[in-house]
PDB file of C-alpha atoms in Angstrom:
ATOM      1  CA  UNK J  81     -99.071  93.150  50.041  1.00  0.00           C
ATOM      2  CA  UNK J  82    -102.435  93.832  48.523  1.00  0.00           C
ATOM      3  CA  UNK J  83    -104.637  90.649  48.975  1.00  0.00           C
ATOM      4  CA  UNK J  84    -107.777  92.033  47.325  1.00  0.00           C
ATOM      5  CA  UNK J  85    -108.940  95.520  46.019  1.00  0.00           C
ATOM      6  CA  UNK J  86    -112.196  96.404  44.545  1.00  0.00           C
ATOM      7  CA  UNK J  87    -114.872  98.923  44.170  1.00  0.00           C
ATOM      8  CA  UNK J  88    -118.509  98.584  45.314  1.00  0.00           C
ATOM      9  CA  UNK J  89    -121.259 100.333  43.639  1.00  0.00           C
ATOM     10  CA  UNK J  90    -124.679 100.190  44.935  1.00  0.00           C
ATOM     11  CA  UNK J  91    -123.910  96.904  46.828  1.00  0.00           C
ATOM     12  CA  UNK J  92    -122.363  95.315  43.611  1.00  0.00           C
ATOM     13  CA  UNK J  93    -118.726  94.486  42.981  1.00  0.00           C
ATOM     14  CA  UNK J  94    -116.952  96.170  40.136  1.00  0.00           C
ATOM     15  CA  UNK J  95    -113.415  96.031  38.659  1.00  0.00           C
ATOM     16  CA  UNK J  96    -110.530  96.816  40.726  1.00  0.00           C
ATOM     17  CA  UNK J  97    -109.509 100.412  40.188  1.00  0.00           C
ATOM     18  CA  UNK J  98    -106.298 101.187  38.403  1.00  0.00           C
ATOM     19  CA  UNK J  99    -105.538 104.243  40.532  1.00  0.00           C
ATOM     20  CA  UNK J 100    -106.590 104.759  44.023  1.00  0.00           C
ATOM     21  CA  UNK J 101    -106.872 108.289  43.868  1.00  0.00           C
ATOM     22  CA  UNK J 102    -109.095 108.597  40.768  1.00  0.00           C
ATOM     23  CA  UNK J 103    -111.323 105.753  41.899  1.00  0.00           C
ATOM     24  CA  UNK J 104    -111.757 107.380  45.362  1.00  0.00           C
ATOM     25  CA  UNK J 105    -112.701 110.673  43.656  1.00  0.00           C
ATOM     26  CA  UNK J 106    -115.157 108.711  41.575  1.00  0.00           C
ATOM     27  CA  UNK J 107    -116.690 106.975  44.611  1.00  0.00           C
ATOM     28  CA  UNK J 108    -117.220 110.148  46.359  1.00  0.00           C
ATOM     29  CA  UNK J 109    -118.683 111.608  43.442  1.00  0.00           C
ATOM     30  CA  UNK J 110    -121.351 109.198  42.927  1.00  0.00           C
ATOM     31  CA  UNK J 111    -122.019 108.706  46.564  1.00  0.00           C
ATOM     32  CA  UNK J 112    -123.202 105.164  46.162  1.00  0.00           C
ATOM     33  CA  UNK J 113    -119.893 103.466  45.920  1.00  0.00           C
ATOM     34  CA  UNK J 114    -116.521 102.764  48.105  1.00  0.00           C
ATOM     35  CA  UNK J 115    -113.215 101.143  47.795  1.00  0.00           C
ATOM     36  CA  UNK J 116    -112.115  98.263  49.824  1.00  0.00           C
ATOM     37  CA  UNK J 117    -108.407  97.379  49.982  1.00  0.00           C
ATOM     38  CA  UNK J 118    -107.414  94.379  51.787  1.00  0.00           C
ATOM     39  CA  UNK J 119    -103.729  93.906  52.896  1.00  0.00           C
ATOM     40  CA  UNK J 120    -101.681  91.158  54.642  1.00  0.00           C
ATOM     41  CA  UNK J 121     -98.565  92.273  56.448  1.00  0.00           C
ATOM     42  CA  UNK J 122     -97.550  95.050  54.238  1.00  0.00           C
ATOM     43  CA  UNK J 123     -94.133  96.601  54.168  1.00  0.00           C
ATOM     44  CA  UNK J 124     -93.618 100.302  54.806  1.00  0.00           C
ATOM     45  CA  UNK J 125     -93.027 101.060  51.196  1.00  0.00           C
ATOM     46  CA  UNK J 126     -96.076  99.124  50.205  1.00  0.00           C
ATOM     47  CA  UNK J 127     -98.167 100.778  52.742  1.00  0.00           C
ATOM     48  CA  UNK J 128     -96.909 104.211  52.033  1.00  0.00           C
ATOM     49  CA  UNK J 129     -98.849 104.550  48.866  1.00  0.00           C
ATOM     50  CA  UNK J 130    -102.192 103.530  50.259  1.00  0.00           C
ATOM     51  CA  UNK J 131    -101.673 105.740  53.229  1.00  0.00           C
ATOM     52  CA  UNK J 132    -100.922 108.807  51.039  1.00  0.00           C
ATOM     53  CA  UNK J 133    -103.876 108.271  48.763  1.00  0.00           C
ATOM     54  CA  UNK J 134    -106.291 107.735  51.445  1.00  0.00           C
ATOM     55  CA  UNK J 135    -104.769 110.541  53.954  1.00  0.00           C
ATOM     56  CA  UNK J 136    -104.376 108.008  56.874  1.00  0.00           C
ATOM     57  CA  UNK J 137    -102.974 109.517  60.095  1.00  0.00           C
ATOM     58  CA  UNK J 138     -99.397 108.694  60.575  1.00  0.00           C
ATOM     59  CA  UNK J 139     -99.983 107.460  64.091  1.00  0.00           C
ATOM     60  CA  UNK J 140    -102.422 104.967  62.770  1.00  0.00           C
ATOM     61  CA  UNK J 141    -100.143 104.135  60.076  1.00  0.00           C
ATOM     62  CA  UNK J 142     -97.352 103.312  62.576  1.00  0.00           C
ATOM     63  CA  UNK J 143     -99.693 101.056  64.524  1.00  0.00           C
ATOM     64  CA  UNK J 144    -100.738  99.177  61.459  1.00  0.00           C
ATOM     65  CA  UNK J 145     -97.279  98.607  60.387  1.00  0.00           C
ATOM     66  CA  UNK J 146     -95.793  97.587  63.536  1.00  0.00           C
ATOM     67  CA  UNK J 147     -98.895  95.645  65.073  1.00  0.00           C
ATOM     68  CA  UNK J 148     -98.741  94.341  68.704  1.00  0.00           C
ATOM     69  CA  UNK J 149    -101.590  96.749  69.587  1.00  0.00           C
ATOM     70  CA  UNK J 150    -104.374  96.132  71.930  1.00  0.00           C
ATOM     71  CA  UNK J 151    -107.853  96.289  70.546  1.00  0.00           C
ATOM     72  CA  UNK J 152    -109.006  99.969  70.418  1.00  0.00           C
ATOM     73  CA  UNK J 153    -110.983 102.476  68.566  1.00  0.00           C
ATOM     74  CA  UNK J 154    -109.389 105.835  67.387  1.00  0.00           C
ATOM     75  CA  UNK J 155    -110.960 108.548  65.740  1.00  0.00           C
ATOM     76  CA  UNK J 156    -109.015 111.044  63.362  1.00  0.00           C
ATOM     77  CA  UNK J 157    -109.875 113.644  61.345  1.00  0.00           C
ATOM     78  CA  UNK J 158    -110.244 111.930  57.980  1.00  0.00           C
ATOM     79  CA  UNK J 159    -110.640 108.271  59.214  1.00  0.00           C
ATOM     80  CA  UNK J 160    -111.562 105.810  61.802  1.00  0.00           C
ATOM     81  CA  UNK J 161    -108.997 103.311  63.109  1.00  0.00           C
ATOM     82  CA  UNK J 162    -110.186 100.014  64.663  1.00  0.00           C
ATOM     83  CA  UNK J 163    -107.718  97.279  66.015  1.00  0.00           C
ATOM     84  CA  UNK J 164    -109.347  93.846  66.492  1.00  0.00           C
ATOM     85  CA  UNK J 165    -107.342  90.835  67.627  1.00  0.00           C
ATOM     86  CA  UNK J 166    -108.877  87.473  66.248  1.00  0.00           C
ATOM     87  CA  UNK J 167    -107.675  84.264  67.802  1.00  0.00           C
ATOM     88  CA  UNK J 168    -107.378  80.728  66.473  1.00  0.00           C
ATOM     89  CA  UNK J 169    -106.870  77.724  68.485  1.00  0.00           C
ATOM     90  CA  UNK J 170    -104.557  74.710  67.745  1.00  0.00           C
ATOM     91  CA  UNK J 171    -106.380  71.771  69.125  1.00  0.00           C
ATOM     92  CA  UNK J 172    -103.247  69.310  68.535  1.00  0.00           C
ATOM     93  CA  UNK J 173    -100.892  71.772  70.634  1.00  0.00           C
ATOM     94  CA  UNK J 174    -103.631  73.264  73.028  1.00  0.00           C
ATOM     95  CA  UNK J 175    -102.591  76.804  72.156  1.00  0.00           C
ATOM     96  CA  UNK J 176    -104.334  80.018  71.626  1.00  0.00           C
ATOM     97  CA  UNK J 177    -102.733  82.300  68.979  1.00  0.00           C
ATOM     98  CA  UNK J 178    -103.709  86.089  68.519  1.00  0.00           C
ATOM     99  CA  UNK J 179    -103.461  87.715  65.371  1.00  0.00           C
ATOM    100  CA  UNK J 180    -104.028  91.441  64.458  1.00  0.00           C
ATOM    101  CA  UNK J 181    -106.559  93.038  62.167  1.00  0.00           C
ATOM    102  CA  UNK J 182    -106.598  96.698  61.462  1.00  0.00           C
ATOM    103  CA  UNK J 183    -109.503  98.505  59.988  1.00  0.00           C
ATOM    104  CA  UNK J 184    -109.617 102.022  58.429  1.00  0.00           C
ATOM    105  CA  UNK J 185    -112.760 103.432  57.408  1.00  0.00           C
ATOM    106  CA  UNK J 186    -113.382 106.860  55.984  1.00  0.00           C
ATOM    107  CA  UNK J 187    -115.364 108.700  53.327  1.00  0.00           C
ATOM    108  CA  UNK J 188    -115.965 106.050  50.585  1.00  0.00           C
ATOM    109  CA  UNK J 189    -113.255 103.798  51.512  1.00  0.00           C
ATOM    110  CA  UNK J 190    -112.116 100.715  53.769  1.00  0.00           C
ATOM    111  CA  UNK J 191    -108.596  99.499  54.241  1.00  0.00           C
ATOM    112  CA  UNK J 192    -107.979  96.331  56.174  1.00  0.00           C
ATOM    113  CA  UNK J 193    -104.467  95.334  57.223  1.00  0.00           C
ATOM    114  CA  UNK J 194    -104.072  91.723  58.627  1.00  0.00           C
ATOM    115  CA  UNK J 195    -101.059  90.337  60.664  1.00  0.00           C
ATOM    116  CA  UNK J 196    -100.550  86.759  61.435  1.00  0.00           C
ATOM    117  CA  UNK J 197    -102.019  83.492  59.719  1.00  0.00           C
ATOM    118  CA  UNK J 198    -105.585  83.528  61.225  1.00  0.00           C
ATOM    119  CA  UNK J 199    -108.600  85.889  60.417  1.00  0.00           C
ATOM    120  CA  UNK J 200    -108.539  85.899  56.565  1.00  0.00           C
ATOM    121  CA  UNK J 201    -111.196  88.056  55.496  1.00  0.00           C
ATOM    122  CA  UNK J 202    -111.805  86.231  52.308  1.00  0.00           C
ATOM    123  CA  UNK J 203    -114.947  84.582  53.650  1.00  0.00           C
ATOM    124  CA  UNK J 204    -116.221  87.917  55.069  1.00  0.00           C
ATOM    125  CA  UNK J 205    -115.809  89.563  51.563  1.00  0.00           C
ATOM    126  CA  UNK J 206    -117.456  86.822  49.726  1.00  0.00           C
ATOM    127  CA  UNK J 207    -120.394  86.609  52.079  1.00  0.00           C
ATOM    128  CA  UNK J 208    -121.040  90.431  51.906  1.00  0.00           C
ATOM    129  CA  UNK J 209    -120.665  90.302  48.000  1.00  0.00           C
ATOM    130  CA  UNK J 210    -123.752  87.813  48.207  1.00  0.00           C
ATOM    131  CA  UNK J 211    -125.587  90.391  50.368  1.00  0.00           C
ATOM    132  CA  UNK J 212    -125.906  93.622  48.180  1.00  0.00           C
ATOM    133  CA  UNK J 213    -128.494  95.271  50.613  1.00  0.00           C
ATOM    134  CA  UNK J 214    -125.849  95.157  53.416  1.00  0.00           C
ATOM    135  CA  UNK J 215    -123.023  96.417  51.272  1.00  0.00           C
ATOM    136  CA  UNK J 216    -125.217  99.302  50.104  1.00  0.00           C
ATOM    137  CA  UNK J 217    -124.609 100.628  53.629  1.00  0.00           C
ATOM    138  CA  UNK J 218    -120.821 101.364  52.720  1.00  0.00           C
ATOM    139  CA  UNK J 219    -117.791 101.254  54.807  1.00  0.00           C
ATOM    140  CA  UNK J 220    -120.012 100.793  57.999  1.00  0.00           C
ATOM    141  CA  UNK J 221    -121.340  97.580  56.816  1.00  0.00           C
ATOM    142  CA  UNK J 222    -117.778  96.189  56.103  1.00  0.00           C
ATOM    143  CA  UNK J 223    -116.656  97.331  59.722  1.00  0.00           C
ATOM    144  CA  UNK J 224    -119.846  95.519  61.250  1.00  0.00           C
ATOM    145  CA  UNK J 225    -119.324  92.323  59.213  1.00  0.00           C
ATOM    146  CA  UNK J 226    -115.637  92.048  60.136  1.00  0.00           C
ATOM    147  CA  UNK J 227    -116.186  92.772  63.807  1.00  0.00           C
ATOM    148  CA  UNK J 228    -119.099  90.100  63.984  1.00  0.00           C
ATOM    149  CA  UNK J 229    -116.854  87.475  62.268  1.00  0.00           C
ATOM    150  CA  UNK J 230    -113.989  88.045  64.588  1.00  0.00           C
ATOM    151  CA  UNK J 231    -116.249  88.091  67.781  1.00  0.00           C
ATOM    152  CA  UNK J 232    -118.274  85.117  66.611  1.00  0.00           C
ATOM    153  CA  UNK J 233    -115.138  83.215  66.172  1.00  0.00           C
ATOM    154  CA  UNK J 234    -114.298  84.133  70.016  1.00  0.00           C
ATOM    155  CA  UNK J 235    -117.156  82.170  71.121  1.00  0.00           C
ATOM    156  CA  UNK J 236    -116.298  79.025  68.957  1.00  0.00           C
ATOM    157  CA  UNK J 237    -112.782  79.112  70.370  1.00  0.00           C
ATOM    158  CA  UNK J 238    -114.315  79.516  73.864  1.00  0.00           C
ATOM    159  CA  UNK J 239    -116.384  76.357  73.357  1.00  0.00           C
ATOM    160  CA  UNK J 240    -113.202  74.350  72.100  1.00  0.00           C
ATOM    161  CA  UNK J 241    -111.482  75.430  75.346  1.00  0.00           C
ATOM    162  CA  UNK J 242    -114.394  74.354  77.356  1.00  0.00           C
ATOM    163  CA  UNK J 243    -114.253  70.763  75.992  1.00  0.00           C
ATOM    164  CA  UNK J 244    -110.536  70.593  76.709  1.00  0.00           C
ATOM    165  CA  UNK J 245    -111.059  71.926  80.080  1.00  0.00           C
ATOM    166  CA  UNK J 246    -113.729  69.194  80.850  1.00  0.00           C
ATOM    167  CA  UNK J 247    -110.901  66.749  80.121  1.00  0.00           C
ATOM    168  CA  UNK J 248    -108.563  68.264  82.206  1.00  0.00           C
ATOM    169  CA  UNK J 249    -111.055  68.258  85.166  1.00  0.00           C
ATOM    170  CA  UNK J 250    -111.641  64.511  84.555  1.00  0.00           C
ATOM    171  CA  UNK J 251    -107.688  63.958  84.859  1.00  0.00           C
ATOM    172  CA  UNK J 252    -107.604  65.960  87.872  1.00  0.00           C
ATOM    173  CA  UNK J 253    -110.711  63.997  89.677  1.00  0.00           C
ATOM    174  CA  UNK J 254    -109.568  60.632  88.396  1.00  0.00           C
ATOM    175  CA  UNK J 255    -109.346  58.326  91.335  1.00  0.00           C
ATOM    176  CA  UNK J 256    -106.193  56.628  90.203  1.00  0.00           C
ATOM    177  CA  UNK J 257    -104.446  59.853  88.869  1.00  0.00           C
ATOM    178  CA  UNK J 258    -100.509  59.461  89.429  1.00  0.00           C
ATOM    179  CA  UNK J 259     -98.995  62.022  87.163  1.00  0.00           C
ATOM    180  CA  UNK J 260     -99.547  64.773  89.365  1.00  0.00           C
ATOM    181  CA  UNK J 261     -96.589  66.906  88.282  1.00  0.00           C
ATOM    182  CA  UNK J 262     -97.728  66.775  84.782  1.00  0.00           C
ATOM    183  CA  UNK J 263    -101.173  67.731  85.548  1.00  0.00           C
ATOM    184  CA  UNK J 264    -100.156  70.709  87.502  1.00  0.00           C
ATOM    185  CA  UNK J 265     -98.202  71.866  84.389  1.00  0.00           C
ATOM    186  CA  UNK J 266    -101.057  71.413  82.223  1.00  0.00           C
ATOM    187  CA  UNK J 267    -103.326  73.392  84.375  1.00  0.00           C
ATOM    188  CA  UNK J 268    -100.876  76.406  84.422  1.00  0.00           C
ATOM    189  CA  UNK J 269    -100.255  76.103  80.693  1.00  0.00           C
ATOM    190  CA  UNK J 270    -104.018  76.191  80.235  1.00  0.00           C
ATOM    191  CA  UNK J 271    -104.407  79.388  82.398  1.00  0.00           C
ATOM    192  CA  UNK J 272    -101.743  80.907  80.328  1.00  0.00           C
ATOM    193  CA  UNK J 273    -103.809  80.181  77.006  1.00  0.00           C
ATOM    194  CA  UNK J 274    -107.008  81.713  78.584  1.00  0.00           C
ATOM    195  CA  UNK J 275    -104.927  84.818  79.619  1.00  0.00           C
ATOM    196  CA  UNK J 276    -103.633  85.092  75.976  1.00  0.00           C
ATOM    197  CA  UNK J 277    -107.347  84.872  75.073  1.00  0.00           C
ATOM    198  CA  UNK J 278    -108.621  87.461  77.471  1.00  0.00           C
ATOM    199  CA  UNK J 279    -105.937  90.052  76.255  1.00  0.00           C
ATOM    200  CA  UNK J 280    -107.823  89.733  72.902  1.00  0.00           C
ATOM    201  CA  UNK J 281    -111.529  90.210  73.992  1.00  0.00           C
ATOM    202  CA  UNK J 282    -111.529  92.267  77.212  1.00  0.00           C
ATOM    203  CA  UNK J 283    -110.112  95.413  75.814  1.00  0.00           C
ATOM    204  CA  UNK J 284    -112.513  95.438  72.867  1.00  0.00           C
ATOM    205  CA  UNK J 285    -115.631  95.880  75.007  1.00  0.00           C
ATOM    206  CA  UNK J 286    -114.987  99.550  75.215  1.00  0.00           C
ATOM    207  CA  UNK J 287    -114.693 100.036  71.380  1.00  0.00           C
ATOM    208  CA  UNK J 288    -117.805  97.968  70.906  1.00  0.00           C
ATOM    209  CA  UNK J 289    -119.657  99.950  73.401  1.00  0.00           C
ATOM    210  CA  UNK J 290    -118.689 103.206  71.833  1.00  0.00           C
ATOM    211  CA  UNK J 291    -119.885 101.838  68.201  1.00  0.00           C
ATOM    212  CA  UNK J 292    -123.151 100.516  69.774  1.00  0.00           C
ATOM    213  CA  UNK J 293    -124.190 103.479  71.962  1.00  0.00           C
ATOM    214  CA  UNK J 294    -122.048 106.601  70.885  1.00  0.00           C
ATOM    215  CA  UNK J 295    -121.854 108.772  67.995  1.00  0.00           C
ATOM    216  CA  UNK J 296    -118.825 107.743  66.080  1.00  0.00           C
ATOM    217  CA  UNK J 297    -117.700 109.533  62.820  1.00  0.00           C
ATOM    218  CA  UNK J 298    -117.852 107.598  59.587  1.00  0.00           C
ATOM    219  CA  UNK J 299    -120.204 105.035  61.197  1.00  0.00           C
ATOM    220  CA  UNK J 300    -123.823 105.278  60.109  1.00  0.00           C
ATOM    221  CA  UNK J 301    -126.113 105.946  62.939  1.00  0.00           C
ATOM    222  CA  UNK J 302    -128.468 103.302  61.861  1.00  0.00           C
ATOM    223  CA  UNK J 303    -125.849 100.501  62.312  1.00  0.00           C
ATOM    224  CA  UNK J 304    -125.925 100.842  66.035  1.00  0.00           C
ATOM    225  CA  UNK J 305    -128.399  98.056  66.736  1.00  0.00           C
ATOM    226  CA  UNK J 306    -125.972  95.755  64.685  1.00  0.00           C
ATOM    227  CA  UNK J 307    -122.930  96.934  66.763  1.00  0.00           C
ATOM    228  CA  UNK J 308    -125.135  96.309  69.843  1.00  0.00           C
ATOM    229  CA  UNK J 309    -125.753  92.627  68.787  1.00  0.00           C
ATOM    230  CA  UNK J 310    -121.804  92.287  68.378  1.00  0.00           C
ATOM    231  CA  UNK J 311    -121.263  93.892  71.821  1.00  0.00           C
ATOM    232  CA  UNK J 312    -123.713  91.317  73.162  1.00  0.00           C
ATOM    233  CA  UNK J 313    -121.686  88.475  71.679  1.00  0.00           C
ATOM    234  CA  UNK J 314    -118.463  89.937  72.921  1.00  0.00           C
ATOM    235  CA  UNK J 315    -120.015  89.904  76.474  1.00  0.00           C
ATOM    236  CA  UNK J 316    -121.120  86.430  76.197  1.00  0.00           C
ATOM    237  CA  UNK J 317    -117.472  85.486  75.085  1.00  0.00           C
ATOM    238  CA  UNK J 318    -115.978  87.381  77.841  1.00  0.00           C
ATOM    239  CA  UNK J 319    -118.252  85.582  80.328  1.00  0.00           C
ATOM    240  CA  UNK J 320    -117.162  82.220  78.960  1.00  0.00           C
ATOM    241  CA  UNK J 321    -113.507  83.187  79.375  1.00  0.00           C
ATOM    242  CA  UNK J 322    -114.055  84.306  82.985  1.00  0.00           C
ATOM    243  CA  UNK J 323    -115.816  81.029  83.861  1.00  0.00           C
ATOM    244  CA  UNK J 324    -113.093  78.996  82.170  1.00  0.00           C
ATOM    245  CA  UNK J 325    -110.651  81.075  84.274  1.00  0.00           C
ATOM    246  CA  UNK J 326    -112.474  80.497  87.752  1.00  0.00           C
ATOM    247  CA  UNK J 327    -112.760  76.836  86.784  1.00  0.00           C
ATOM    248  CA  UNK J 328    -109.243  76.457  86.237  1.00  0.00           C
ATOM    249  CA  UNK J 329    -108.300  78.245  89.542  1.00  0.00           C
ATOM    250  CA  UNK J 330    -110.782  75.846  91.202  1.00  0.00           C
ATOM    251  CA  UNK J 331    -109.310  72.801  89.431  1.00  0.00           C
ATOM    252  CA  UNK J 332    -105.778  73.935  90.417  1.00  0.00           C
ATOM    253  CA  UNK J 333    -106.722  74.409  94.072  1.00  0.00           C
ATOM    254  CA  UNK J 334    -108.331  70.873  93.943  1.00  0.00           C
ATOM    255  CA  UNK J 335    -105.428  69.475  92.407  1.00  0.00           C
ATOM    256  CA  UNK J 336    -103.296  70.998  95.034  1.00  0.00           C
ATOM    257  CA  UNK J 337    -105.597  69.779  97.829  1.00  0.00           C
ATOM    258  CA  UNK J 338    -105.575  66.309  96.501  1.00  0.00           C
ATOM    259  CA  UNK J 339    -101.498  66.503  96.540  1.00  0.00           C
ATOM    260  CA  UNK J 340    -101.647  67.491 100.116  1.00  0.00           C
ATOM    261  CA  UNK J 341    -104.112  64.744 101.171  1.00  0.00           C
ATOM    262  CA  UNK J 342    -101.971  62.201  99.257  1.00  0.00           C
ATOM    263  CA  UNK J 343     -98.844  63.491 101.030  1.00  0.00           C
ATOM    264  CA  UNK J 344    -100.518  63.287 104.445  1.00  0.00           C
ATOM    265  CA  UNK J 345    -101.550  59.584 103.609  1.00  0.00           C
ATOM    266  CA  UNK J 346     -98.021  58.886 102.696  1.00  0.00           C
ATOM    267  CA  UNK J 347     -96.779  60.369 105.967  1.00  0.00           C
ATOM    268  CA  UNK J 348     -99.298  58.258 107.970  1.00  0.00           C
ATOM    269  CA  UNK J 349     -98.095  55.307 106.209  1.00  0.00           C
ATOM    270  CA  UNK J 350     -94.496  55.918 106.774  1.00  0.00           C
ATOM    271  CA  UNK J 351     -95.097  56.911 110.514  1.00  0.00           C
ATOM    272  CA  UNK J 352     -97.120  53.603 110.937  1.00  0.00           C
ATOM    273  CA  UNK J 353     -94.397  51.484 109.343  1.00  0.00           C
ATOM    274  CA  UNK J 354     -91.722  53.217 111.609  1.00  0.00           C
ATOM    275  CA  UNK J 355     -93.790  52.753 114.761  1.00  0.00           C
ATOM    276  CA  UNK J 356     -93.998  48.930 113.947  1.00  0.00           C
ATOM    277  CA  UNK J 357     -90.244  49.017 113.338  1.00  0.00           C
ATOM    278  CA  UNK J 358     -89.470  50.892 116.550  1.00  0.00           C
ATOM    279  CA  UNK J 359     -90.844  47.953 118.779  1.00  0.00           C
ATOM    280  CA  UNK J 360     -88.447  45.158 117.710  1.00  0.00           C
ATOM    281  CA  UNK J 361     -85.601  47.839 117.451  1.00  0.00           C
ATOM    282  CA  UNK J 362     -86.216  48.805 120.855  1.00  0.00           C
ATOM    283  CA  UNK J 363     -86.393  45.393 122.309  1.00  0.00           C
ATOM    284  CA  UNK J 364     -83.146  44.172 120.315  1.00  0.00           C
ATOM    285  CA  UNK J 365     -81.436  47.304 121.759  1.00  0.00           C
ATOM    286  CA  UNK J 366     -82.258  46.314 125.296  1.00  0.00           C
ATOM    287  CA  UNK J 367     -80.989  42.898 125.084  1.00  0.00           C
ATOM    288  CA  UNK J 368     -77.814  44.141 123.186  1.00  0.00           C
ATOM    289  CA  UNK J 369     -76.708  45.948 126.163  1.00  0.00           C
ATOM    290  CA  UNK J 370     -73.774  44.502 128.014  1.00  0.00           C
ATOM    291  CA  UNK J 371     -75.277  43.697 131.576  1.00  0.00           C
ATOM    292  CA  UNK J 372     -75.227  40.392 133.309  1.00  0.00           C
ATOM    293  CA  UNK J 373     -78.551  40.372 135.180  1.00  0.00           C
ATOM    294  CA  UNK J 374     -81.256  40.902 132.782  1.00  0.00           C
ATOM    295  CA  UNK J 375     -84.681  39.172 132.635  1.00  0.00           C
ATOM    296  CA  UNK J 376     -84.936  35.723 131.132  1.00  0.00           C
ATOM    297  CA  UNK J 377     -81.102  36.266 130.017  1.00  0.00           C
ATOM    298  CA  UNK J 378     -80.450  32.535 130.977  1.00  0.00           C
ATOM    299  CA  UNK J 379     -83.769  31.206 130.211  1.00  0.00           C
ATOM    300  CA  UNK J 380     -84.174  28.278 127.638  1.00  0.00           C
ATOM    301  CA  UNK J 381     -87.371  29.939 126.209  1.00  0.00           C
ATOM    302  CA  UNK J 382     -86.101  33.542 126.471  1.00  0.00           C
ATOM    303  CA  UNK J 383     -85.195  34.154 122.931  1.00  0.00           C
ATOM    304  CA  UNK J 384     -88.288  32.458 121.431  1.00  0.00           C
ATOM    305  CA  UNK J 385     -90.440  34.518 123.870  1.00  0.00           C
ATOM    306  CA  UNK J 386     -88.913  37.836 123.095  1.00  0.00           C
ATOM    307  CA  UNK J 387     -89.266  37.172 119.351  1.00  0.00           C
ATOM    308  CA  UNK J 388     -93.024  36.079 119.919  1.00  0.00           C
ATOM    309  CA  UNK J 389     -93.500  39.176 121.880  1.00  0.00           C
ATOM    310  CA  UNK J 390     -92.171  41.478 119.222  1.00  0.00           C
ATOM    311  CA  UNK J 391     -94.092  39.702 116.352  1.00  0.00           C
ATOM    312  CA  UNK J 392     -97.320  39.939 118.514  1.00  0.00           C
ATOM    313  CA  UNK J 393     -96.957  43.601 119.172  1.00  0.00           C
ATOM    314  CA  UNK J 394     -96.140  44.511 115.507  1.00  0.00           C
ATOM    315  CA  UNK J 395     -99.108  42.542 114.300  1.00  0.00           C
ATOM    316  CA  UNK J 396    -101.239  44.238 116.947  1.00  0.00           C
ATOM    317  CA  UNK J 397     -99.993  47.731 115.671  1.00  0.00           C
ATOM    318  CA  UNK J 398    -100.543  46.648 112.208  1.00  0.00           C
ATOM    319  CA  UNK J 399    -104.177  45.630 112.875  1.00  0.00           C
ATOM    320  CA  UNK J 400    -104.773  48.899 114.799  1.00  0.00           C
ATOM    321  CA  UNK J 401    -103.311  51.215 111.874  1.00  0.00           C
ATOM    322  CA  UNK J 402    -105.029  49.161 109.360  1.00  0.00           C
ATOM    323  CA  UNK J 403    -108.451  49.891 111.173  1.00  0.00           C
ATOM    324  CA  UNK J 404    -107.928  53.413 111.271  1.00  0.00           C
ATOM    325  CA  UNK J 405    -106.951  53.697 107.450  1.00  0.00           C
ATOM    326  CA  UNK J 406    -103.276  54.577 108.018  1.00  0.00           C
ATOM    327  CA  UNK J 407    -102.049  51.337 105.919  1.00  0.00           C
TER     328      UNK J 407
END
């Protein structure tokens, strides 16, 4: 559906146009105006009228309707098509969710198509409407503001993930950590969230570089420094994500190493107790054999002596293993 629709003339918002075609002709005739139509998960029928009026390319229209696209920039004869993937982070469930935001810009028009619950453009539109000097630059200003808002939120989400990672590291390296199975599952789930995040940010580097350093139709050349700033922020966000992924890999390796050490400790303890149990078992087994001529078999103190011997040997082994840290 159409969420908002307005014409901007000389950086100021005017009444919503009744007919897109007439409004677009008027905007192009004056030269200082453009239309901005915002849509949220439009149906094919709802988007058909808009695409026909603005002459949007069929392939771009198909991408805008079906979503599930990678971040990209496509140049067509009558428009520029940019796909962004804004992300949101649910701190309660520790999940990263990626939406999709498509931006069409052309001669005196902007069409934004949003999929998912995140990345509402109301705040971006309101901020631009309070900055008429920026809006005077036309559709390029809208593309910059939208891209800047999406990328800046990447850094915010990366900061929230960093806090959660510090909590997870504290759990991994806690001296009395016992629930090792749950910790490993949490690390793996965290890595999946970072991977989902990276799918949104990494492919966007190339489109931002084209906007920042190349000549792109429908984008004013004087806007390149602003897109360079967005590209710098995007690089920073990607560095954050790469750092998070490396730290998670290190935490997982440390956790597995700790599990191995604990298993070795357990095996040493089991082996030590088995060695102590073997001594009385061996002595009892010898004296349990049916032979007549055995040492101390008829001696009055034979039985107590053997018991004391077994107890002494077990006590000696216990002290030995204890001194070596096996028990």
